[in-house]
CSV table of C-alpha atoms in Angstrom, one decimal:
chain,number,residue,atom,x,y,z
A,107,MET,CA,114.1,108.4,121.5
A,108,ASN,CA,115.9,106.8,118.6
A,109,ARG,CA,113.8,104.8,116.2
A,110,THR,CA,115.0,103.0,113.2
A,111,VAL,CA,113.1,103.5,110.0
A,112,PRO,CA,112.2,100.1,108.5
A,113,THR,CA,113.2,99.2,105.0
A,114,ILE,CA,110.6,97.5,102.8
A,115,ASN,CA,111.5,95.8,99.5
A,116,THR,CA,108.9,95.2,96.8
A,117,ALA,CA,109.4,93.7,93.3
A,118,ARG,CA,110.6,97.0,91.8
A,119,LEU,CA,111.1,99.4,94.7
A,120,THR,CA,112.7,99.9,98.1
A,121,LEU,CA,111.0,102.0,100.7
A,122,ARG,CA,113.7,103.3,102.9
A,123,ALA,CA,114.7,106.1,105.3
A,124,MET,CA,115.6,109.4,103.7
A,125,ARG,CA,119.3,110.1,103.9
A,126,PRO,CA,121.1,113.4,104.0
A,127,GLY,CA,122.3,112.8,100.4
A,128,ASP,CA,118.7,112.6,99.3
A,129,PHE,CA,117.9,116.2,99.9
A,130,ASP,CA,118.9,117.6,96.5
A,131,ARG,CA,116.6,115.0,94.8
A,132,PHE,CA,113.9,115.6,97.3
A,133,ALA,CA,114.0,119.4,96.6
A,134,GLU,CA,114.1,118.7,92.9
A,135,ILE,CA,110.9,116.5,93.1
A,136,TRP,CA,109.0,119.1,95.2
A,137,ALA,CA,109.9,121.8,92.7
A,138,MET,CA,108.2,120.0,89.9
A,139,PRO,CA,104.9,121.7,88.9
A,140,ALA,CA,103.4,118.3,87.9
A,141,VAL,CA,104.1,116.9,91.4
A,142,VAL,CA,102.5,119.8,93.4
A,143,ARG,CA,99.6,120.5,90.9
A,144,HIS,CA,97.1,118.6,93.1
A,145,ILE,CA,98.8,119.2,96.4
A,146,ASP,CA,99.1,122.9,97.0
A,147,GLY,CA,99.8,124.1,93.4
A,148,ALA,CA,103.0,125.9,94.1
A,149,PRO,CA,106.4,124.3,93.6
A,150,ARG,CA,108.5,124.4,96.8
A,151,ASP,CA,111.6,126.4,97.1
A,152,ARG,CA,114.7,124.7,98.8
A,153,ALA,CA,114.0,126.3,102.2
A,154,LYS,CA,110.4,124.9,102.3
A,155,SER,CA,111.7,121.5,101.1
A,156,TRP,CA,114.4,121.5,103.7
A,157,ASP,CA,111.8,122.1,106.5
A,158,GLN,CA,109.7,119.2,105.1
A,159,PHE,CA,112.7,117.0,104.7
A,160,LEU,CA,113.6,117.4,108.4
A,161,ARG,CA,109.9,117.0,109.4
A,162,ASN,CA,109.9,113.5,107.8
A,163,GLU,CA,112.6,112.3,110.1
A,164,GLY,CA,110.9,113.9,113.1
A,165,HIS,CA,107.7,111.9,112.4
A,166,TRP,CA,109.6,108.6,112.7
A,167,GLN,CA,111.2,109.7,116.0
A,168,MET,CA,108.0,111.1,117.6
A,169,THR,CA,105.3,108.7,116.4
A,170,GLY,CA,107.0,105.5,115.2
A,171,PHE,CA,105.7,106.1,111.6
A,172,GLY,CA,106.5,108.5,108.8
A,173,GLN,CA,107.4,108.9,105.1
A,174,TRP,CA,109.8,106.7,103.3
A,175,ALA,CA,111.9,107.6,100.3
A,176,ILE,CA,110.9,105.5,97.3
A,177,GLU,CA,114.0,104.1,95.5
A,178,ASP,CA,113.7,102.5,92.1
A,179,HIS,CA,115.5,99.2,91.9
A,180,ALA,CA,116.4,99.8,88.2
A,181,THR,CA,118.1,103.1,88.6
A,182,LYS,CA,118.7,103.3,92.4
A,183,ASP,CA,117.3,106.9,92.2
A,184,MET,CA,114.9,108.3,94.7
A,185,VAL,CA,111.7,108.7,92.7
A,186,GLY,CA,109.2,109.9,95.4
A,187,GLN,CA,108.0,109.4,98.9
A,188,VAL,CA,105.2,107.5,100.6
A,189,GLY,CA,104.0,107.0,104.1
A,190,PHE,CA,102.1,108.5,107.0
A,191,PHE,CA,102.1,111.7,109.1
A,192,LEU,CA,100.2,113.7,111.6
A,193,LYS,CA,99.2,117.1,110.5
A,194,ASP,CA,97.0,119.4,112.5
A,195,ARG,CA,95.0,120.9,109.7
A,196,GLY,CA,92.4,122.3,112.0
A,197,LEU,CA,89.6,120.5,110.1
A,198,GLU,CA,87.9,118.3,112.6
A,199,ALA,CA,89.2,117.2,116.0
A,200,GLU,CA,88.8,113.5,115.1
A,201,TRP,CA,90.4,113.9,111.7
A,202,ASP,CA,93.5,115.6,113.0
A,203,ARG,CA,94.2,112.7,115.4
A,204,VAL,CA,94.2,110.1,112.6
A,205,PRO,CA,97.5,109.3,110.7
A,206,GLU,CA,97.2,110.7,107.2
A,207,ALA,CA,98.6,108.8,104.3
A,208,GLY,CA,100.4,110.6,101.5
A,209,TRP,CA,102.3,109.7,98.4
A,210,VAL,CA,104.3,111.4,95.6
A,211,LEU,CA,105.9,109.8,92.6
A,212,VAL,CA,107.9,111.6,89.8
A,213,PRO,CA,105.6,112.2,86.8
A,214,ASP,CA,107.8,110.3,84.3
A,215,LEU,CA,107.0,107.0,86.2
A,216,HIS,CA,103.3,107.5,86.4
A,217,GLY,CA,101.1,104.8,84.8
A,218,GLN,CA,103.5,101.9,85.5
A,219,GLY,CA,101.9,100.7,88.7
A,220,LEU,CA,104.9,101.9,90.8
A,221,GLY,CA,102.8,104.3,92.9
A,222,ARG,CA,100.3,101.5,93.7
A,223,GLU,CA,103.2,99.2,94.6
A,224,ALA,CA,104.7,101.7,97.0
A,225,VAL,CA,101.4,102.8,98.6
A,226,ARG,CA,100.3,99.2,99.1
A,227,ALA,CA,103.6,98.2,100.7
A,228,ALA,CA,103.4,101.2,103.1
A,229,HIS,CA,99.8,100.4,104.0
A,230,GLU,CA,100.6,96.7,104.6
A,231,TRP,CA,103.4,97.8,107.0
A,232,PHE,CA,101.1,100.2,108.8
A,233,ASP,CA,98.4,97.6,109.1
A,234,ARG,CA,100.9,95.1,110.7
A,235,VAL,CA,102.8,97.5,112.9
A,236,ILE,CA,100.7,100.6,113.9
A,237,THR,CA,97.1,99.5,113.0
A,238,GLY,CA,94.0,101.6,113.2
A,239,PRO,CA,92.3,104.0,110.8
A,240,THR,CA,94.1,106.3,108.4
A,241,ALA,CA,93.0,109.3,106.4
A,242,CYS,CA,94.0,111.2,103.3
A,243,LEU,CA,93.2,114.5,101.7
A,244,ILE,CA,93.1,114.4,97.9
A,245,HIS,CA,92.2,117.1,95.3
A,246,PRO,CA,89.1,116.0,93.5
A,247,GLU,CA,90.8,116.3,90.1
A,248,ASN,CA,93.6,113.9,91.1
A,249,ALA,CA,91.7,110.9,89.7
A,250,ALA,CA,94.7,108.5,89.9
A,251,SER,CA,95.1,109.1,93.6
A,252,LEU,CA,91.4,108.8,94.3
A,253,ARG,CA,91.3,105.5,92.5
A,254,LEU,CA,94.3,104.2,94.4
A,255,ALA,CA,92.8,105.3,97.7
A,256,GLU,CA,89.6,103.6,96.9
A,257,ARG,CA,91.4,100.3,96.1
A,258,LEU,CA,93.1,100.6,99.5
A,259,GLY,CA,89.7,100.8,101.3
A,260,TYR,CA,89.3,104.6,101.7
A,261,SER,CA,85.9,106.2,101.3
A,262,THR,CA,85.1,109.9,101.0
A,263,VAL,CA,83.6,111.3,104.2
A,264,ASN,CA,83.5,115.0,103.2
A,265,THR,CA,84.4,117.4,100.5
A,266,LEU,CA,85.6,120.9,101.5
A,267,THR,CA,87.8,123.8,100.7
A,268,TYR,CA,91.3,123.6,102.2
A,269,CYS,CA,93.9,126.2,101.6
A,270,ASP,CA,91.6,127.8,99.0
A,271,ALA,CA,91.3,124.6,97.0
A,272,PRO,CA,88.7,121.8,96.8
A,273,ALA,CA,89.6,118.6,98.7
A,274,CYS,CA,88.1,115.2,99.4
A,275,MET,CA,88.5,113.9,102.9
A,276,LEU,CA,88.9,110.1,102.8
A,277,LEU,CA,89.0,107.7,105.7
A,278,ARG,CA,90.1,104.1,105.9
A,279,LYS,CA,88.6,102.6,109.0
A,280,SER,CA,89.9,99.1,108.7
A,281,VAL,CA,91.9,96.9,106.4
A,282,PRO,CA,90.0,96.0,103.3
A,283,GLN,CA,89.0,92.3,103.0
A,284,GLY,CA,90.0,90.3,100.0
């Protein structure tokens, strides 16, 4: 099966397929302590980043959805990633069958609304093309991501410990109205 990753343009960003030439930047982003602080706490080495980089492409091929590279119109740099994935976390049978949303933006661009712009565009695409509920797992200290998830219609359904860290399980059952 060969699926084409759609390109989405917003006012300041392009969500696009990751390209082989993006790997060095991808690995650089995932090695940043500020990026992983609320994800798993440990900067990724290049080998772990390579596995994840390849997994991103596999999601598109196997499920018809995945993660996009976020490209900044102003610099043409890859500044993060956003999208959806399936991850069998072994939490709850229902949870592990729901596409999970995830987003990462380089720290020097935080606070400018770019994350919200990228995440909203990804969700709008999902709601048109895939449809159905989505979930996300967010560290309770990641206030910015929790606020963003709430704006997108997610609500907390459980708090738990995952990989020795606290986590909020959030679910978005339908497209928020308004």
